[in-house]
Amino acid sequence: MAQPTTSPRQNTIRRPERARPKEPSFDWAAAFDRWLTDQRSTLTFGVLLMLLGIGLTVAFVSYLINGPADQSLVSSAGGESLAETGTETKNWVGLLGAYVAHAFVFRWFGVGALGLPIIVFLAGFKLTFGREPLPLGRTTAGLLFASVWISLLTGYFVLATDSVQTSSVWCGGVGYELNVTLYSLFGWGNLAIIAFLLFGFVVYFFDIRSLKLPTLSMPSRPETSRSQRAAQPDDTLQTYDDSEPDDQPLPDETEEEPVVQSGYVPPLTANDHTNGTPPVETEQPEPTVPDVIAKSTGVTLTIKNPAAVVDAPTGELNVTPTPAFEPDPFEDDDLVATHGLYDPTLELAQYQYPTLDLLTEYQNNRKAQVSDDELTANKDRIETTLRNFGIEIDSIQASIGPTVTLYEIVPAKGVRISKIKSLEDDIALSLSALGIRIIAPMPGMGTIGIEVPNKNREMVSMRSMIMSDVFTSSKFDLPVVLGKTISNEIYIADLAKMPHLLMAGATGQGKSVGLNVLLTSLIYKKHPSQLKLVLVDPKKVELTLFNKIERHFLAKLPDSEEPIITDTKKVVNTLNSLCIEMDNRYNLLKDAGCRNIKEYNAKFTKRRLNPEKGHRYLPYIVLIIDELADLMMTAGKEVEQPIARLAQLARAIGIHLVVATQRPSVNVITGLIKANFPARLSFKVTSKIDSRTILDTGGAEQLVGMGDMLLSSNSDLIRLQCPFVDTNEIEEICEFVGNQRGYDDAYALPEFVGDDGGAGDEKDVDLGQRDPMFDEAARLIVIHQQGSTSLIQRKLKLGYNRAGRLVDQLEAAKIVGPFEGSKARDVLVQDLQTLEEILRRLKGE
């Protein structure tokens, strides 16, 4: 009998195959779209347009000078050899330049054709550098009109002077022929038609609504004479300011039209502290208390429509000024109507969001298979187990989820809930389950829940989450997919409302996949101008794939070379830099009179804030730390304090934190950090103590792993199955985004220089300003005969930077030797007696 052959086992990882179409065909439209969005194509085409604009300018100017000499060559070029014609042409760009210039200058627009190369050059400049020295749309419209109008005007004078043979090169065929037609209709009055065309264009181009004529007489106003007003005491409330001369016009007579420049128009506001132009006064009904000007010590304080109350017993007028930063309802409708709302996405207007085909579609993915027989058997086992312990139930229902099945029971009257909860292990034994979780009672349900793991689990794919209507139609500020609930509902949260997220989970339970899912959600939903990511990866391997989106979504310190932060010292500097960014943003909100980033950005997009005063569009910043335990072990308080400060204050200005750790112990998730992270997410942990540390309750130790997690938010505990996103999917998404045109560099955080800069050089160490822990550290080093920074950190419970400065001071005092790479420093003092003499000598200095 033939034995079946078996292949040797190999250490390979099976990956689900990507679904391929039955009949593969090349998608030309998709390929062309990818070519258009490729940054290399954009750069090449932009430089080509710039060169073309310069070449056209040279050809047109040359034709205006040598045009008559080249006209015969252009006309007879077809009958002669190309070499002979090319050597005889006078155009500086050769025969091709003469041909093109002859068409644009002689046949069409004349001298007005010089505006066309400018349009081509500006378009190439925008594609190459991503900036507009002049607004491309308005400049194009203006230059096109100027080309035609100048051709008309020069054609009028050519026709009037009857110098067609010598001067037609200046007006072109368009200008001359149109003037001939107009002359036959209006005679020499066609000059008025040409002037009216210019007038109409200026009215629409500059949005001129009316023409103002100067007034020849001043309207009378009832007021006292200067001598009468001078006789009044200084503390009298006046309607008009005495510092104005008699011939000063009234405020409603002063007309100031906003100046619209052809360049960048900053968004403006009505408040004086955020506006470049004053608001337009409109007629208002007479207020009960007039506008007043109170004078004291030579300073004039203008109070616009104050809330004034007259105190009846004293007759005094109590004036309460309007708050300085009250949101102003004024909006420059003309400015918005002319230029539209400010759009932060225009700088990367051609950016394309990642497509669904970048995510794997798992063909063998199906819902968890739990048969009716299995459900009935589990119900009977639960009832039997409870009955064996004297507990009767009225009803039991089952809800099948992707990972677990929830059995909801209604206990009979008089049954103590705590008694059911104590039978957790007995129920798990009767069901032969990996581990069950009892929810007693279920919030707002009036039932008791028993979660039993499914034997055949459903894998929740990231593609199914992204393509769902819940995600695509989400209006959240920072929508993140968290997974599927027990009832198979897609759960999406708003990171901006959380406002920070604390994640924990043992090794291999899905924590890194959860971070990738969160990042994928944000990249699929947000434009690079609206979101910036600060990625901290002490393990150095988990987040490296996101290097490719550096110029789109990442933020870093100005002097940092790597966008993914891995070095502990740079992590501390980055956290402190984010604190500076937070303070700067709060100052901007204070000046703008806004309470949060949404109000501020809404005001900025309506062009009510002035960039010349430092205002700018503020993107959301999400800080993601992959392993907090490593940072707390190496830096301690230097990491804890800025994290706690950001968690306390950064919500309103759009900085949000996602912190993950493998070890949710109290020395990693300290009380200061934990108190400011109301939203917490836990994958499977090893002990009930860890579960209580992260969630304030047990349950996380009973999860079944592989993305099974508990979310604690707003005092609710929700069980979810995290979606799965593979490494190759993340790589393809980052490739898709990274190949597109991005910003010049990553988003620059404020510069921060730590207080340990240069402390490693002996010449910079001042032993006269020793650390307070210097003596204790020196005794510790001598006792252990080990010149190690980590020893000082561990024994004295100090941060990495401070321990490093102590070692530098010990080296300067000749207690330890110089740095020798990975080896510990040599201890130069062998006993405590010699050390005490050195310490006394240092104190005597």
XYZ file of N, CA, C and O in Angstrom, residues 233-345:
452
model
N -16.216 120.537 32.006
C -15.182 119.852 32.789
C -14.726 118.586 32.082
O -15.413 118.028 31.241
N -13.529 118.071 32.487
C -12.927 116.918 31.827
C -13.698 115.635 32.070
O -13.621 114.704 31.286
N -14.432 115.566 33.197
C -15.105 114.308 33.493
C -16.493 114.230 32.886
O -17.272 113.343 33.200
N -16.827 115.154 31.971
C -18.130 115.106 31.309
C -18.089 114.097 30.182
O -17.140 114.057 29.415
N -19.150 113.306 30.058
C -19.231 112.334 28.973
C -19.653 113.036 27.709
O -20.680 113.717 27.686
N -18.850 112.868 26.641
C -19.115 113.536 25.371
C -19.449 112.510 24.304
O -19.001 111.367 24.351
N -20.193 112.970 23.300
C -20.505 112.100 22.168
C -19.371 112.067 21.161
O -19.144 111.078 20.497
N -18.593 113.153 21.047
C -17.499 113.232 20.079
C -16.212 113.538 20.818
O -16.210 114.172 21.871
N -15.123 113.138 20.203
C -13.813 113.309 20.812
C -13.352 114.753 20.641
O -13.377 115.293 19.535
N -12.909 115.411 21.742
C -12.450 116.797 21.672
C -11.151 116.920 20.909
O -10.804 118.002 20.448
N -10.421 115.808 20.774
C -9.142 115.921 20.075
C -9.302 116.076 18.579
O -8.348 116.400 17.880
N -10.524 115.871 18.040
C -10.735 116.016 16.606
C -10.936 117.485 16.246
O -11.604 118.225 16.962
N -10.411 117.957 15.105
C -10.676 119.325 14.653
C -12.113 119.479 14.184
O -12.814 118.518 13.925
N -12.540 120.746 14.070
C -13.924 121.014 13.676
C -14.238 120.501 12.286
O -15.362 120.142 11.998
N -13.251 120.501 11.406
C -13.531 120.089 10.033
C -13.362 118.592 9.827
O -13.360 118.117 8.713
N -13.180 117.822 10.922
C -13.068 116.365 10.783
C -14.437 115.783 10.455
O -15.418 116.074 11.111
N -14.580 114.960 9.416
C -15.887 114.404 9.055
C -16.363 113.421 10.103
O -15.581 112.873 10.881
N -17.667 113.252 10.105
C -18.266 112.309 11.031
C -17.845 110.881 10.682
O -17.461 110.605 9.554
N -17.949 109.965 11.661
C -17.553 108.591 11.345
C -18.340 107.985 10.213
O -17.814 107.226 9.430
N -19.647 108.329 10.087
C -20.422 107.708 9.029
C -20.159 108.332 7.672
O -20.639 107.856 6.667
N -19.393 109.473 7.643
C -19.041 110.075 6.371
C -17.723 109.542 5.831
O -17.392 109.730 4.677
N -16.951 108.921 6.690
C -15.653 108.418 6.271
C -15.841 107.116 5.531
O -16.386 106.170 6.077
N -15.396 107.079 4.310
C -15.570 105.898 3.478
C -14.212 105.302 3.173
O -13.359 105.962 2.606
N -14.026 104.059 3.609
C -12.761 103.370 3.359
C -13.054 102.095 2.607
O -13.719 101.202 3.125
N -12.594 102.029 1.363
C -12.790 100.826 0.564
C -11.631 99.865 0.840
O -10.473 100.279 0.867
N -11.915 98.586 1.048
C -10.818 97.640 1.242
C -9.976 97.511 -0.012
O -10.493 97.459 -1.114
N -8.657 97.512 0.194
C -7.731 97.397 -0.931
C -7.524 95.929 -1.241
O -7.087 95.157 -0.394
N -7.833 95.516 -2.445
C -7.663 94.135 -2.875
C -6.417 94.063 -3.736
O -6.347 94.678 -4.787
N -5.405 93.338 -3.265
C -4.164 93.206 -4.004
C -4.223 91.957 -4.861
O -4.987 91.039 -4.624
N -3.388 91.945 -5.864
C -3.358 90.782 -6.751
C -2.628 89.614 -6.131
O -2.722 88.509 -6.600
N -1.850 89.860 -5.070
C -1.157 88.754 -4.426
C -2.021 88.085 -3.395
O -3.231 88.076 -3.447
N -1.337 87.517 -2.379
C -2.063 86.789 -1.344
C -2.851 87.762 -0.486
O -2.335 88.783 -0.051
N -4.117 87.469 -0.259
C -4.981 88.311 0.563
C -5.190 87.618 1.896
O -5.783 86.548 1.950
N -4.673 88.158 2.992
C -4.801 87.463 4.269
C -6.230 87.510 4.771
O -6.973 88.436 4.485
N -6.612 86.460 5.532
C -7.935 86.505 6.144
C -7.973 87.558 7.232
O -7.023 87.706 8.002
N -9.045 88.348 7.268
C -9.133 89.476 8.161
C -10.293 89.318 9.122
O -11.235 88.574 8.881
N -10.238 90.042 10.210
C -11.312 90.045 11.198
C -11.670 91.464 11.557
O -10.902 92.395 11.330
N -12.847 91.624 12.171
C -13.307 92.966 12.479
C -12.627 93.535 13.700
O -12.504 94.734 13.862
N -12.178 92.685 14.628
C -11.536 93.191 15.822
C -10.216 93.843 15.479
O -9.468 93.365 14.632
N -9.887 94.898 16.186
C -8.673 95.640 15.867
C -7.428 94.817 16.112
O -6.428 94.972 15.438
N -7.496 93.881 17.114
C -6.313 93.092 17.416
C -6.081 91.982 16.431
O -5.042 91.359 16.414
N -7.038 91.686 15.562
C -6.846 90.637 14.556
C -7.217 91.099 13.174
O -7.417 90.301 12.295
N -7.283 92.396 12.939
C -7.772 92.862 11.652
C -6.875 93.943 11.118
O -6.347 94.766 11.845
N -6.735 93.924 9.803
C -5.953 94.968 9.169
C -6.784 96.144 8.742
O -6.267 97.208 8.456
N -8.106 96.034 8.633
C -8.972 97.126 8.216
C -10.137 97.233 9.167
O -10.603 96.248 9.722
N -10.620 98.469 9.418
C -11.730 98.637 10.347
C -13.041 98.166 9.742
O -13.189 98.107 8.529
N -14.006 97.769 10.588
C -15.300 97.357 10.059
C -16.048 98.535 9.466
O -15.855 99.681 9.838
N -16.914 98.236 8.515
C -17.718 99.263 7.866
C -18.875 99.614 8.775
O -19.611 98.741 9.227
N -19.018 100.904 9.065
C -20.109 101.339 9.930
C -21.428 101.265 9.191
O -21.537 101.678 8.043
N -22.436 100.735 9.809
C -23.779 100.680 9.251
C -24.740 101.380 10.184
O -24.469 101.540 11.372
N -25.868 101.810 9.627
C -26.854 102.499 10.433
C -27.461 101.552 11.450
O -27.886 100.441 11.128
N -27.473 101.956 12.694
C -28.041 101.173 13.769
C -29.114 102.004 14.464
O -29.050 103.238 14.496
N -30.142 101.356 15.051
C -31.116 102.122 15.834
C -30.444 102.781 17.031
O -29.466 102.271 17.564
N -30.953 103.914 17.410
C -30.344 104.686 18.481
C -30.370 103.896 19.778
O -31.433 103.468 20.238
N -29.214 103.615 20.386
C -29.195 102.807 21.607
C -29.715 103.606 22.784
O -29.763 104.836 22.776
N -30.091 102.871 23.811
C -30.589 103.532 25.012
C -29.477 104.295 25.721
O -29.708 105.317 26.342
N -28.258 103.806 25.632
C -27.111 104.507 26.185
C -26.181 104.828 25.037
O -25.760 103.944 24.305
N -25.853 106.092 24.791
C -25.037 106.437 23.631
C -23.620 105.925 23.764
O -23.147 105.608 24.839
N -22.950 105.825 22.592
C -21.525 105.499 22.587
C -20.775 106.646 23.262
O -21.053 107.821 23.040
N -19.837 106.310 24.093
C -19.175 107.334 24.895
C -17.676 107.202 24.758
O -17.143 106.165 24.375
N -17.012 108.266 25.098
C -15.557 108.285 25.168
C -15.213 108.849 26.536
O -15.535 110.002 26.844
N -14.587 108.019 27.379
C -14.204 108.457 28.712
C -12.754 108.897 28.693
O -11.900 108.172 28.194
N -12.473 110.075 29.223
C -11.123 110.635 29.165
C -10.526 110.667 30.566
O -11.172 111.090 31.520
N -9.295 110.199 30.675
C -8.604 110.294 31.950
C -7.114 110.216 31.697
O -6.653 109.382 30.917
N -6.366 111.052 32.365
C -4.900 111.100 32.296
C -4.380 111.117 30.875
O -3.387 110.491 30.541
N -5.072 111.817 29.999
C -4.592 111.969 28.636
C -4.801 110.766 27.749
O -4.394 110.768 26.604
N -5.403 109.682 28.229
C -5.627 108.478 27.434
C -7.099 108.391 27.099
O -7.956 108.505 27.970
N -7.423 108.209 25.816
C -8.815 108.123 25.369
C -9.215 106.668 25.264
O -8.610 105.910 24.515
N -10.226 106.239 26.015
C -10.731 104.875 25.990
C -12.076 104.875 25.298
O -13.031 105.468 25.785
N -12.152 104.246 24.133
C -13.391 104.168 23.372
C -14.152 102.929 23.779
O -13.622 101.832 23.707
N -15.416 103.116 24.184
C -16.252 101.987 24.590
C -17.415 101.925 23.619
O -18.237 102.843 23.564
N -17.459 100.869 22.817
C -18.477 100.725 21.780
C -19.683 100.004 22.361
O -19.600 98.852 22.769
N -20.838 100.690 22.386
C -22.076 100.110 22.888
C -21.882 99.418 24.235
O -22.017 98.205 24.368
N -21.487 100.151 25.285
C -21.246 99.496 26.566
C -22.553 99.104 27.232
O -23.610 99.628 26.942
N -22.422 98.140 28.153
C -23.569 97.800 28.995
C -23.541 98.752 30.180
O -22.791 98.563 31.130
N -24.301 99.836 30.104
C -24.263 100.874 31.119
C -25.531 100.814 31.957
O -26.630 100.662 31.457
N -25.345 100.938 33.268
C -26.469 100.893 34.196
C -26.375 102.115 35.102
O -25.322 102.397 35.665
N -27.468 102.848 35.220
C -27.492 104.034 36.062
C -27.928 103.625 37.453
O -28.980 103.016 37.647
N -27.073 103.926 38.464
C -27.390 103.620 39.842
C -28.356 104.686 40.367
O -28.008 105.859 40.444
N -29.571 104.289 40.710
C -30.615 105.242 41.086
C -30.267 106.046 42.324
O -30.426 107.257 42.343
N -29.766 105.402 43.417
C -29.502 106.218 44.617
C -28.411 107.237 44.401
O -28.489 108.349 44.913
N -27.363 106.900 43.646
C -26.240 107.813 43.521
C -26.278 108.615 42.240
O -25.630 109.643 42.135
N -27.019 108.127 41.237
C -27.067 108.822 39.963
C -25.826 108.635 39.127
O -25.646 109.300 38.131
N -24.916 107.705 39.547
C -23.694 107.491 38.793
C -23.949 106.493 37.661
O -24.805 105.618 37.743
N -23.162 106.622 36.614
C -23.280 105.745 35.449
C -22.193 104.686 35.536
O -21.017 104.971 35.426
N -22.602 103.428 35.792
C -21.655 102.319 35.876
C -21.494 101.706 34.497
O -22.435 101.170 33.948
N -20.299 101.823 33.934
C -20.038 101.360 32.573
C -19.242 100.066 32.642
O -18.184 100.021 33.258
N -19.760 99.005 32.005
C -19.060 97.732 31.886
C -18.650 97.544 30.440
O -19.515 97.379 29.584
N -17.361 97.648 30.109
C -16.955 97.540 28.705
C -17.188 96.135 28.174
O -17.232 95.160 28.916
N -17.309 96.067 26.839
C -17.445 94.782 26.173
C -16.158 93.995 26.330
O -15.076 94.567 26.226
N -16.225 92.680 26.619
C -14.996 91.898 26.749
C -14.138 92.005 25.491
O -14.642 92.026 24.379
N -12.808 92.056 25.737
C -11.891 92.316 24.617
C -11.907 91.202 23.577
O -11.684 91.432 22.414
N -12.197 89.975 24.025
C -12.081 88.845 23.094
C -13.420 88.179 22.846
O -13.492 86.979 22.620
N -14.484 88.944 22.934
C -15.786 88.373 22.606
C -15.842 88.082 21.107
O -15.435 88.885 20.283
N -16.307 86.874 20.714
C -16.387 86.556 19.275
C -17.184 87.590 18.509
O -18.294 87.944 18.872
N -16.559 88.092 17.459
C -17.155 89.184 16.693
C -17.986 88.615 15.546
O -17.495 87.800 14.772
N -19.258 89.018 15.397
C -20.068 88.481 14.303
C -19.713 89.049 12.937
O -20.235 88.613 11.934
N -18.803 90.025 12.910
C -18.471 90.663 11.630
C -17.718 89.695 10.737
O -16.868 88.956 11.161
N -18.036 89.702 9.495
C -17.322 88.913 8.492
C -17.238 89.722 7.212
O -18.226 90.297 6.773
N -16.035 89.766 6.642
C -15.842 90.538 5.419
C -16.414 89.743 4.251
O -15.731 88.948 3.617
N -17.704 89.968 3.974
C -18.366 89.211 2.918
C -17.761 89.498 1.556
O -17.686 88.609 0.706
N -17.328 90.730 1.327
C -16.745 91.067 0.035
C -15.453 90.299 -0.197
O -15.195 89.787 -1.286
N -14.628 90.209 0.844
C -13.361 89.496 0.721
C -13.591 88.007 0.483
O -12.944 87.386 -0.360
N -14.529 87.438 1.210
C -14.837 86.020 1.022
C -15.483 85.788 -0.341
O -15.206 84.799 -1.021
N -16.349 86.723 -0.755
C -16.994 86.562 -2.064
C -15.983 86.659 -3.198
O -16.130 86.001 -4.232
N -14.943 87.464 -3.016
C -13.938 87.622 -4.069
C -12.976 86.444 -4.117
O -12.692 85.899 -5.183
N -12.477 86.043 -2.949
C -11.426 85.032 -2.914
C -11.902 83.689 -2.372
O -11.152 82.721 -2.404
N -13.117 83.632 -1.847
C -13.601 82.381 -1.282
C -13.026 82.142 0.102
O -12.145 82.862 0.588
N -13.524 81.116 0.767
C -13.002 80.745 2.065
C -11.578 80.229 1.913
O -11.211 79.642 0.896
N -10.764 80.445 2.951
C -9.393 79.934 2.929
C -9.433 78.409 2.957
O -10.106 77.800 3.788
N -8.726 77.797 2.042
C -8.708 76.339 1.933
C -7.293 75.844 2.192
O -6.390 76.055 1.373
N -7.040 75.185 3.341
C -5.669 74.739 3.637
C -5.200 73.619 2.724
O -4.002 73.355 2.641
N -6.117 72.953 2.016
C -5.719 71.826 1.161
C -5.207 72.257 -0.199
O -4.738 71.407 -0.966
